[in-house]
Tab-separated table of C-alpha atoms in Angstrom:
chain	number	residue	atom	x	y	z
A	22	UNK	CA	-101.740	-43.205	-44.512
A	23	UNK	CA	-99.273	-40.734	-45.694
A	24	UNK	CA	-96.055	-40.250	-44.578
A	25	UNK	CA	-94.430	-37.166	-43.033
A	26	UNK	CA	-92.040	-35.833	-44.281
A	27	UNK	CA	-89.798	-33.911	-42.398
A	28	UNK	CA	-89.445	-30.331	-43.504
A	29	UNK	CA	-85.877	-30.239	-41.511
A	30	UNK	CA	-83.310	-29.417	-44.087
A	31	UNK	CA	-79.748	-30.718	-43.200
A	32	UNK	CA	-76.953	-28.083	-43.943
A	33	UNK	CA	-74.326	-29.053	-46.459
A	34	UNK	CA	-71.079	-29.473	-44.742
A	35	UNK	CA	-68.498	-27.029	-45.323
A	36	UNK	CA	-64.742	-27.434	-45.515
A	37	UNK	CA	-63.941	-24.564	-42.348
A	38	UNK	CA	-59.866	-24.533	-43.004
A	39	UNK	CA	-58.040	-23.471	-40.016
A	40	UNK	CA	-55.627	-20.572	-41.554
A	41	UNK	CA	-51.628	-21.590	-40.678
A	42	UNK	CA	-48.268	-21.692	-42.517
A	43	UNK	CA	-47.845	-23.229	-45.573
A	44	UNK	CA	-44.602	-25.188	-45.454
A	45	UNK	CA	-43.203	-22.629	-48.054
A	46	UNK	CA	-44.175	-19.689	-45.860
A	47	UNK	CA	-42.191	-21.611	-42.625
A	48	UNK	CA	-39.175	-21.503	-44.887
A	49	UNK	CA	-38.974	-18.111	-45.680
A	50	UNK	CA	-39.506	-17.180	-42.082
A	51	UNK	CA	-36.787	-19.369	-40.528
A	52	UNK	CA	-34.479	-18.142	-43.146
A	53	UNK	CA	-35.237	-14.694	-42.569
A	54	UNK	CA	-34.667	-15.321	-38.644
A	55	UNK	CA	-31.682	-17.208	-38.847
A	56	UNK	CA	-30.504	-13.523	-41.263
A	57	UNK	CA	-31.789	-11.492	-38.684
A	58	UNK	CA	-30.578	-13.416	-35.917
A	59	UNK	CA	-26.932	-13.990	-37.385
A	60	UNK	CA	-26.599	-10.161	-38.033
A	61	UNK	CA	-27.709	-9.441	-34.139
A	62	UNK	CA	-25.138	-12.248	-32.858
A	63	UNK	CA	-22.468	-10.368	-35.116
A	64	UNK	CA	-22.998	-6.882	-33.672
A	65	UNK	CA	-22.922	-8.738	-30.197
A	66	UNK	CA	-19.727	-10.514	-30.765
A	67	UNK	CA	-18.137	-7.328	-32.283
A	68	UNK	CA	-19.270	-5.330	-29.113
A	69	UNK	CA	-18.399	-7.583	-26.322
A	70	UNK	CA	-14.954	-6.956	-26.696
A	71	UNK	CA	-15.263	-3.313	-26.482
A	72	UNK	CA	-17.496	-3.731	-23.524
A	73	UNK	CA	-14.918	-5.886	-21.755
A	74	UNK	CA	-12.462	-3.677	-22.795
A	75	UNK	CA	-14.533	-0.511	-21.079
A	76	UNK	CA	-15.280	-2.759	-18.111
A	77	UNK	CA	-11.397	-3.495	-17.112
A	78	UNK	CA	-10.343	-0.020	-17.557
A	79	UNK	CA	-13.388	1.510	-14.976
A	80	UNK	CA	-11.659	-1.134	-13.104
A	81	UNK	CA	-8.386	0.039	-13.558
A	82	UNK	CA	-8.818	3.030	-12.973
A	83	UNK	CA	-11.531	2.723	-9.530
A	84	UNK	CA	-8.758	0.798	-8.012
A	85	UNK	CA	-5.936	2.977	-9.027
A	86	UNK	CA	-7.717	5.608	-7.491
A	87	UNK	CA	-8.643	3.838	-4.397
A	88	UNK	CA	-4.571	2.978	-3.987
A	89	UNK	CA	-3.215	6.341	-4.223
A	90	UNK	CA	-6.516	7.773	-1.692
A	91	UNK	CA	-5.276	5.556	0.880
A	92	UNK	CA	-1.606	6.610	0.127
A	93	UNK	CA	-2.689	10.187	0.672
A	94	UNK	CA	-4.428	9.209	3.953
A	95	UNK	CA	-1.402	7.785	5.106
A	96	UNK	CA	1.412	10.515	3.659
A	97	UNK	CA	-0.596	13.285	5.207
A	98	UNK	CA	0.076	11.837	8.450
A	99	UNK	CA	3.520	10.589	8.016
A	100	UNK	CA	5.212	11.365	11.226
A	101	UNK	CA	2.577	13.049	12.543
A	102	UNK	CA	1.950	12.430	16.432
A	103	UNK	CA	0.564	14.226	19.775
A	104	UNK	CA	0.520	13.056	23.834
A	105	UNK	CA	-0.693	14.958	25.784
A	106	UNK	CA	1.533	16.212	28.980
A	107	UNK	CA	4.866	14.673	26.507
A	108	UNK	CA	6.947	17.321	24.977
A	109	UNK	CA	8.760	15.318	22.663
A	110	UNK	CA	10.354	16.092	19.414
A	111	UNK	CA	9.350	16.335	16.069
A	112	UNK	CA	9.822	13.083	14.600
A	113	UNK	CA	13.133	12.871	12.670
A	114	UNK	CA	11.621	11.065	9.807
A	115	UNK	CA	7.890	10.914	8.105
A	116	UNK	CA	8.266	9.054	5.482
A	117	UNK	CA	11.175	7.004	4.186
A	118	UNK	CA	11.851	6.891	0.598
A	119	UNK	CA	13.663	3.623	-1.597
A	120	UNK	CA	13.938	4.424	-5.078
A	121	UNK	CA	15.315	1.387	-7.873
A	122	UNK	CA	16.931	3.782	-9.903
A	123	UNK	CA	16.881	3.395	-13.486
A	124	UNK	CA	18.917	5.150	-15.919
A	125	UNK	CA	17.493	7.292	-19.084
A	126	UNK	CA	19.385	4.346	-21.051
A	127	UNK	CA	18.326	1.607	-19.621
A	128	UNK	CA	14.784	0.030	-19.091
A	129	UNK	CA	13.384	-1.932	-16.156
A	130	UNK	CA	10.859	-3.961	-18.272
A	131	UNK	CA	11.814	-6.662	-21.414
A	132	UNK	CA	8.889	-6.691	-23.441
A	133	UNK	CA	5.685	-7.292	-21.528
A	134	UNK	CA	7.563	-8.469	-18.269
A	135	UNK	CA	7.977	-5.657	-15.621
A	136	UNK	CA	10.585	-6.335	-12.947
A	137	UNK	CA	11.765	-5.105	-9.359
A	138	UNK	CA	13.135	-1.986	-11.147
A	139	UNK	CA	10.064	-0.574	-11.841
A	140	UNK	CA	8.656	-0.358	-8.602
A	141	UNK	CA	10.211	1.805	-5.464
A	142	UNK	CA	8.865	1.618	-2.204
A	143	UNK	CA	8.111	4.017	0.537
A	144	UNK	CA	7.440	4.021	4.437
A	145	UNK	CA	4.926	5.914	6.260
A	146	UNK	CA	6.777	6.433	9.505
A	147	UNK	CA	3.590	6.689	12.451
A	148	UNK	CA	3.755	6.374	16.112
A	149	UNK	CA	1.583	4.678	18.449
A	150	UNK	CA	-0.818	7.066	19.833
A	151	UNK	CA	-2.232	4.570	22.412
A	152	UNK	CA	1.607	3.821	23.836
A	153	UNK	CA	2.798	6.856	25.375
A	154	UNK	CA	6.535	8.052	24.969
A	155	UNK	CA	8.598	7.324	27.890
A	156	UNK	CA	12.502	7.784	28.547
A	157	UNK	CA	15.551	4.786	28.185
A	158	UNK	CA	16.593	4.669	31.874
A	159	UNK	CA	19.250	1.835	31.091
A	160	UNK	CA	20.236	-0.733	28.667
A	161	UNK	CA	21.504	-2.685	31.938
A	162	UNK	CA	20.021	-3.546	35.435
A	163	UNK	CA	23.424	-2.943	37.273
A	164	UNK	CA	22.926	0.659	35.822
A	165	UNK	CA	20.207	1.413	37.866
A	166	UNK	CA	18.559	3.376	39.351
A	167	UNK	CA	18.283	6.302	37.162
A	168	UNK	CA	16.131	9.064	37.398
A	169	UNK	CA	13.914	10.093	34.696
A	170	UNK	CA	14.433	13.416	32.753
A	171	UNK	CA	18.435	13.449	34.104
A	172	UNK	CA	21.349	12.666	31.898
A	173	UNK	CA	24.178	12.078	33.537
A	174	UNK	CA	25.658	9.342	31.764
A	175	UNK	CA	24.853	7.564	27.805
A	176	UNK	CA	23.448	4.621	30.427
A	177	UNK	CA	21.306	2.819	27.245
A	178	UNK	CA	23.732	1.740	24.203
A	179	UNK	CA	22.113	0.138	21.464
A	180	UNK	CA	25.111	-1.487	19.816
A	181	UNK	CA	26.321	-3.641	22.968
A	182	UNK	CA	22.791	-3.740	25.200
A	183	UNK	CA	19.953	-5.769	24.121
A	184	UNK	CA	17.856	-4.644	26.924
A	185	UNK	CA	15.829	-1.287	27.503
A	186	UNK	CA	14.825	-0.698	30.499
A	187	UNK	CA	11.893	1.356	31.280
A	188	UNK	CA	9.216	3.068	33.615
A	189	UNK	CA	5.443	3.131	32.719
A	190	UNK	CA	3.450	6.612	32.275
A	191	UNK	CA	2.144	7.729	35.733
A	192	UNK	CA	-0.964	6.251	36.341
A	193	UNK	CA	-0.076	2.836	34.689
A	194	UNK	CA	0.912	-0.738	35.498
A	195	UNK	CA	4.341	-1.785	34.269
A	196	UNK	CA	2.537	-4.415	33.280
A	197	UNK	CA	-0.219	-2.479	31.325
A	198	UNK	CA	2.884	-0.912	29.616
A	199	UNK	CA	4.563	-3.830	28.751
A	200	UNK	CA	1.990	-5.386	26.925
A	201	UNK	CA	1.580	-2.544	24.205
A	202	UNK	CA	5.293	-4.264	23.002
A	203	UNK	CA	4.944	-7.272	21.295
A	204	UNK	CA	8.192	-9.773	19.319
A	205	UNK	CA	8.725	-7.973	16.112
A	206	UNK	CA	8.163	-4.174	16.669
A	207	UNK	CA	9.765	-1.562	15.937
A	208	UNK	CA	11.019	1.347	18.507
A	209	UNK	CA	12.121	4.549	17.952
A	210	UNK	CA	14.817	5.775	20.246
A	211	UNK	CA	15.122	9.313	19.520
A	212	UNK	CA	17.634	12.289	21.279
A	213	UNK	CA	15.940	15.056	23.776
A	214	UNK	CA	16.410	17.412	20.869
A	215	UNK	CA	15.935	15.235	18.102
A	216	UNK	CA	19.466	15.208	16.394
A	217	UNK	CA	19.380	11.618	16.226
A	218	UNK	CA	17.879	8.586	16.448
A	219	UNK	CA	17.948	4.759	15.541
A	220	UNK	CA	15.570	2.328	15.419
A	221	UNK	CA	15.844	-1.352	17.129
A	222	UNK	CA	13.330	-4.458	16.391
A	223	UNK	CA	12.032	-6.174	19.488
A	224	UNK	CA	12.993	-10.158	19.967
A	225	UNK	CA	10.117	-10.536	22.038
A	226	UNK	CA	7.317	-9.269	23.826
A	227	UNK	CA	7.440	-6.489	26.330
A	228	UNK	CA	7.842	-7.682	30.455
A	229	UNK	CA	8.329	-6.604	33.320
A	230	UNK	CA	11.608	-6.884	35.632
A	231	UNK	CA	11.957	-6.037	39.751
A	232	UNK	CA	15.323	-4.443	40.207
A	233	UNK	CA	15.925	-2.949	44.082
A	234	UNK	CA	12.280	-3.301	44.590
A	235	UNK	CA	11.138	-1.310	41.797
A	236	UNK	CA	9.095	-2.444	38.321
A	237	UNK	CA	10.233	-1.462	35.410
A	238	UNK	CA	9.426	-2.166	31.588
A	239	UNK	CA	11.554	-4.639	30.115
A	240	UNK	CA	12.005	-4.598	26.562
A	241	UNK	CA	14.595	-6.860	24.438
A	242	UNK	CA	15.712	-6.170	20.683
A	243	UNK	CA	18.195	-6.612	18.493
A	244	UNK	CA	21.705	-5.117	18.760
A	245	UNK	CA	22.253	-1.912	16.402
A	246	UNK	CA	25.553	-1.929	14.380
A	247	UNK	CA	28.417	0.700	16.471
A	248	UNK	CA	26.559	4.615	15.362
A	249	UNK	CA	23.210	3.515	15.434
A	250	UNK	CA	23.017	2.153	11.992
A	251	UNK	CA	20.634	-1.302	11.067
A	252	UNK	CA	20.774	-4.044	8.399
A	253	UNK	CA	17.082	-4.176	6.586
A	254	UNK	CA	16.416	-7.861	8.615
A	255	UNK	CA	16.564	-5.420	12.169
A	256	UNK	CA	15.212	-2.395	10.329
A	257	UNK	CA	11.268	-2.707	8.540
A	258	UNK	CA	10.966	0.877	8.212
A	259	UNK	CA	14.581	1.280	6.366
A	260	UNK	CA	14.661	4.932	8.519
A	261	UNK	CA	18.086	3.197	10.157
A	262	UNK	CA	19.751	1.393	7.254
A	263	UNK	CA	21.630	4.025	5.465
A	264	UNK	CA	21.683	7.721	7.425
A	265	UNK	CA	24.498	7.156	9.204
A	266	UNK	CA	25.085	11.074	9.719
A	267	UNK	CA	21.609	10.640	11.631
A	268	UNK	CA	21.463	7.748	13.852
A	269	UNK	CA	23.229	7.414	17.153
A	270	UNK	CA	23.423	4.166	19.796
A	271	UNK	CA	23.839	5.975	23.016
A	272	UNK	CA	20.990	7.597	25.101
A	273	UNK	CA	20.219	8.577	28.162
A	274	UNK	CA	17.374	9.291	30.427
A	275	UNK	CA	16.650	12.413	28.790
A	276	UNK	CA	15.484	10.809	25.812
A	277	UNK	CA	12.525	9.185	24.132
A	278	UNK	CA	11.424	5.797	23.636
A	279	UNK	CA	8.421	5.684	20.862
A	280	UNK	CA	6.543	2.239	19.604
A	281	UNK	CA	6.085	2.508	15.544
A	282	UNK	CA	3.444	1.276	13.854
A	283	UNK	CA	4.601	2.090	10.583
A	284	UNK	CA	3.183	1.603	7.465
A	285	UNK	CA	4.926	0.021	4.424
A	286	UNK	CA	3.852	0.422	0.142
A	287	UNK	CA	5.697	-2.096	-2.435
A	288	UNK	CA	4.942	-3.966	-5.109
A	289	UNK	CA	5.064	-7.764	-5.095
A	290	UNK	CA	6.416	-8.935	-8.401
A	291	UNK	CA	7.450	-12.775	-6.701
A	292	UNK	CA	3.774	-13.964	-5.453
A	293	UNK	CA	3.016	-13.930	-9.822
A	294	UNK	CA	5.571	-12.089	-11.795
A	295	UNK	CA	2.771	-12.236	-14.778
A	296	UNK	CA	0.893	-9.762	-12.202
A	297	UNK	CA	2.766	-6.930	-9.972
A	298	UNK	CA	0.559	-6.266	-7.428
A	299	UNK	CA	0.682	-2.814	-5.078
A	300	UNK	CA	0.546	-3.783	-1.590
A	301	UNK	CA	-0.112	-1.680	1.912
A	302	UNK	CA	1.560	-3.703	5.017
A	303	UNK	CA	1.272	-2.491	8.647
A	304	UNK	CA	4.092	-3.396	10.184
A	305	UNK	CA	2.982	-4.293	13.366
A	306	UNK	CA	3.358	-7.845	15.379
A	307	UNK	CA	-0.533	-9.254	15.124
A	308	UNK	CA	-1.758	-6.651	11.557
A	309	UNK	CA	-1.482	-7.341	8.596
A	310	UNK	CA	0.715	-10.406	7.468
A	311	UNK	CA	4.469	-8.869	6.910
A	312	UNK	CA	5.075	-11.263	3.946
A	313	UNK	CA	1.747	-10.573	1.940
A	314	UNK	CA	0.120	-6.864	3.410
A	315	UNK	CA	-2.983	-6.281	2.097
A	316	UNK	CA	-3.602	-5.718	-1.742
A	317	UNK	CA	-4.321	-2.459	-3.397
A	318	UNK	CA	-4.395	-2.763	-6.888
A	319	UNK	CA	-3.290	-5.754	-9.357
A	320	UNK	CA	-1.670	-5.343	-12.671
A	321	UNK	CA	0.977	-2.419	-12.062
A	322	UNK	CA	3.790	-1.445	-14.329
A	323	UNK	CA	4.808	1.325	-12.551
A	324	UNK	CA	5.340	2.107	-9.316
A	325	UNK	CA	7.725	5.467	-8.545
A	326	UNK	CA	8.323	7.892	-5.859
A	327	UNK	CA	10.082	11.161	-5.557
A	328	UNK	CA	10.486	13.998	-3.099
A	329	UNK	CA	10.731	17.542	-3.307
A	330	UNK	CA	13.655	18.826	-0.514
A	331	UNK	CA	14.133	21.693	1.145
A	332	UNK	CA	18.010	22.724	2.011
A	333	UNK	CA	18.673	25.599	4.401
A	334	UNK	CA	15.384	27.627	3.820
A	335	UNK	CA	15.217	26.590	0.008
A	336	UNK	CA	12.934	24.109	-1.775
A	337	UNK	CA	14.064	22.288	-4.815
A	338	UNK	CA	11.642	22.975	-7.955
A	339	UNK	CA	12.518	19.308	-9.212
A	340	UNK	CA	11.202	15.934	-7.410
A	341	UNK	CA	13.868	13.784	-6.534
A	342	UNK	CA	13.806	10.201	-7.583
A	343	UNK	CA	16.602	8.679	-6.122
A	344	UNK	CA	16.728	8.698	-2.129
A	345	UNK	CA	20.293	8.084	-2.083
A	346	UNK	CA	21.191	11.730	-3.595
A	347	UNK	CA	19.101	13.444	-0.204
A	348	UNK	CA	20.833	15.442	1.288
A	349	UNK	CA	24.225	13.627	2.203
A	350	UNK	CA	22.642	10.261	1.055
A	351	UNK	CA	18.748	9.368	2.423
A	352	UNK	CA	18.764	11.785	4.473
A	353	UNK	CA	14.623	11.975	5.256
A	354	UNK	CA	14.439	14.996	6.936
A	355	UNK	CA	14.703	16.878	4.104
A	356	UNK	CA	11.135	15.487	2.559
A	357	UNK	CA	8.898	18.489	1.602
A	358	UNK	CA	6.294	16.781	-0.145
A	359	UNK	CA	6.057	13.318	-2.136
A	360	UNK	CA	5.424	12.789	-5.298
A	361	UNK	CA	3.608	9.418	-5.791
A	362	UNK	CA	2.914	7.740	-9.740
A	363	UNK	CA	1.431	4.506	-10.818
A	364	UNK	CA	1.184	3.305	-13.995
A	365	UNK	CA	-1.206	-0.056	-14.443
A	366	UNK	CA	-2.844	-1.995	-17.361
A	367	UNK	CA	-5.932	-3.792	-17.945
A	368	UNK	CA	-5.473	-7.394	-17.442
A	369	UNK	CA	-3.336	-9.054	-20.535
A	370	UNK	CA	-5.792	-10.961	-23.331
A	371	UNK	CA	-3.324	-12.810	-25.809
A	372	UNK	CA	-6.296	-14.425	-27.465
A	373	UNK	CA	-6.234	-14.385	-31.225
A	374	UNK	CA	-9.607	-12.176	-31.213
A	375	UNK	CA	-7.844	-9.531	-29.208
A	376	UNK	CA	-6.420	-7.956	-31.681
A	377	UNK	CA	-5.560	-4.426	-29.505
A	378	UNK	CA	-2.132	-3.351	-28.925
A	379	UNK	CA	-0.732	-0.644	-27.045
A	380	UNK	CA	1.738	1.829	-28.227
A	381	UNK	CA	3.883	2.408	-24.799
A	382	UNK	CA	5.081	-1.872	-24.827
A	383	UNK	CA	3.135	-3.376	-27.556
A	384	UNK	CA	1.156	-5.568	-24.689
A	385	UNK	CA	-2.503	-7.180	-25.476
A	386	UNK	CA	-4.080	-4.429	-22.507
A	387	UNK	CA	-4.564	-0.979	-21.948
A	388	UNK	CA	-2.614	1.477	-20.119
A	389	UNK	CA	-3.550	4.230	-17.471
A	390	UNK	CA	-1.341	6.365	-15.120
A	391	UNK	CA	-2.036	8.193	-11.992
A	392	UNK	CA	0.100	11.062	-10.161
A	393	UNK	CA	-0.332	12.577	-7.157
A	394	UNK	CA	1.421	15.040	-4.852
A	395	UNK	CA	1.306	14.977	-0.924
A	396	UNK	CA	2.298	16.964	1.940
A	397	UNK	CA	2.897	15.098	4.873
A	398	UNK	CA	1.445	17.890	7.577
A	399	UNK	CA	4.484	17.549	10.080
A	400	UNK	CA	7.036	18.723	6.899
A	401	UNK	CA	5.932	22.263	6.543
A	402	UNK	CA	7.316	23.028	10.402
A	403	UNK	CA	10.592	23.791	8.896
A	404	UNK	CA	8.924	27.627	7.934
């Protein structure tokens, strides 16, 4: 029997290499990365700072900005005020003025550190729309009554009295009225005609007091000095402290009474001296915190304001930058328009790769100012 063969032919096997790297080939390619990717990481490095550098001054300047828009806001409106069925008026002062005069030969910086001498300060002077003007009756119960709109005595005296008495707008509750008055305040008393004024600082909240069956508004404050004059401690606003050829302490019932809610700008330079920071305070009992206001912008150098006067029927060409030369000395009805500048810098970077510095203080930051003019609308009524 033969045997079968079978005619099935078995293919050779064949080396099928999978194609890869050869180690030499991996070499060259991780050498050529680490090239490529050192040279990228360079460029990177040596751009970053530029970017940061770009990055603080758009924030610089947006804040900057953003201050002096809400200074304008406010200026514009400086002593501005309207009741209806009141004809009080126009407020003595809009905006009060405190310059830290430095000389052309001195400096108020030593090297990078900026003090209190490069900032002023300035206060918006605004009147409480919601408390309506009413008129000092008495600064003493035994006084009364005493009619309203009469004057036939000086019956309220600031330096001696440390009560006001007073009657509520027709239609409201003396004690409505009293609680628009709270501890800390500040009041305007203000003459019929508006010659003078002063200003006194509540000691506590507004009440109410029953004299010969009738309720009047009881307010307490602080005593004025003898012409109507205040130290800063009695006086937020500074409108009382030095215009002594302005302020009275006698009134009578012809007379005005105003709550303030004024509106203060400084720079704190105690909080961190490394970082002056522009601040907006209301000065009102129960807004922002007296001691700490509300932060504008961090990082200022500069912080100056002038005025531009008017004497008679003439305007000086020149802003004036030092309040105590106005008129007879701070005399704030003389304020045309204000003159507002801020100088600030891009946080300081002493690091050794920050190698940038400026040519106004040699500092490791960058440098932008910012000027503005405003015209507080109740200052052009003088045409």
């Amino acid at each position: 029997m033969n045997s079968m063969r079978s005619t099935r032919s078995f293919p050779r096997s064949r080396s099928n290499r999978t194609a890869g790297f050869t180690l030499a080939e991996l070499l060259i390619a991780v050498a050529m990365f680490t090239v490529f990717a050192g040279a990228a990481f360079s460029l990177m490095a040596q751009h970053l700072p530029l970017f940061n550098q770009q990055q603080g001054m758009a924030q610089l300047n947006i804040s900057m900005r953003n201050a002096v828009a809400q200074m304008q806001v406010d200026v514009v409106n400086g002593g501005a005020g309207y009741y209806s069925g009141v004809n009080i008026p126009n407020w003595p002062v809009g905006v009060v003025i405190n310059n830290n005069v430095v000389t052309s030969s001195q400096d108020c910086h030593t090297g990078t550190t900026y003090g209190a001498n490069c900032f002023d300060s300035f206060t918006v002077i605004v009147s409480d729309p919601n408390t309506t003007p009413v008129n000092p009756l008495a600064g003493a119960s035994g006084s009364l009554p005493v009619t309203a709109g009469t004057c036939t005595s000086n019956t309220t005296v600031t330096s001696s009295m440390t009560s006001l008495y007073v009657l509520p707008p027709t239609g409201v509750t003396a004690a409505t009225y009293a609680g628009n008055f709270n501890s800390g305040d500040q009041i305007l008393l203000v003459k019929g005609d508006g010659s003078k004024y002063t200003t006194t600082k509540l000691t506590a909240n507004g009440g109410t007091s029953i004299v010969s069956g009738v309720t009047y508004v009881l307010l307490t404050h602080g005593l004025t000095v003898v012409g109507g004059t205040n130290t800063t401690t009695d006086d937020q606003t500074g409108m009382s402290v030095n215009s002594s050829d302005l302020t009275t302490d006698t009134f009578c019932a012809t007379d005005w009474v105003l709550r303030l809610t004024p509106i203060k700008y400084d720079v704190d330079t105690t909080t961190d001296p490394t970082n002056p920071t522009l601040r907006r305070t209301v000065l009102v009992q129960g807004q922002t915190p007296t001691a700490n206001g509300v932060p504008l912008t961090n990082q200022l150098i500069g912080f100056k304001v002038g005025a531009s006067l008017i004497t008679g029927t003439t305007d000086t060409t020149a802003y004036n930058f030092n309040s105590s030369t106005f008129g007879t000395g701070y005399d704030y009805t003389l304020i045309r328009s204000v003159m507002v500048s801020l100088v600030g810098r891009t946080v300081p970077n002493p690091g050794p790769s920050y190698v940038f510095r400026n040519s106004f203080d040699g500092g490791p930051y960058q440098i932008q100012g910012v000027s503005v003019v405003i015209n507080p609308r109740n200052m052009s009524m003088a045409d």
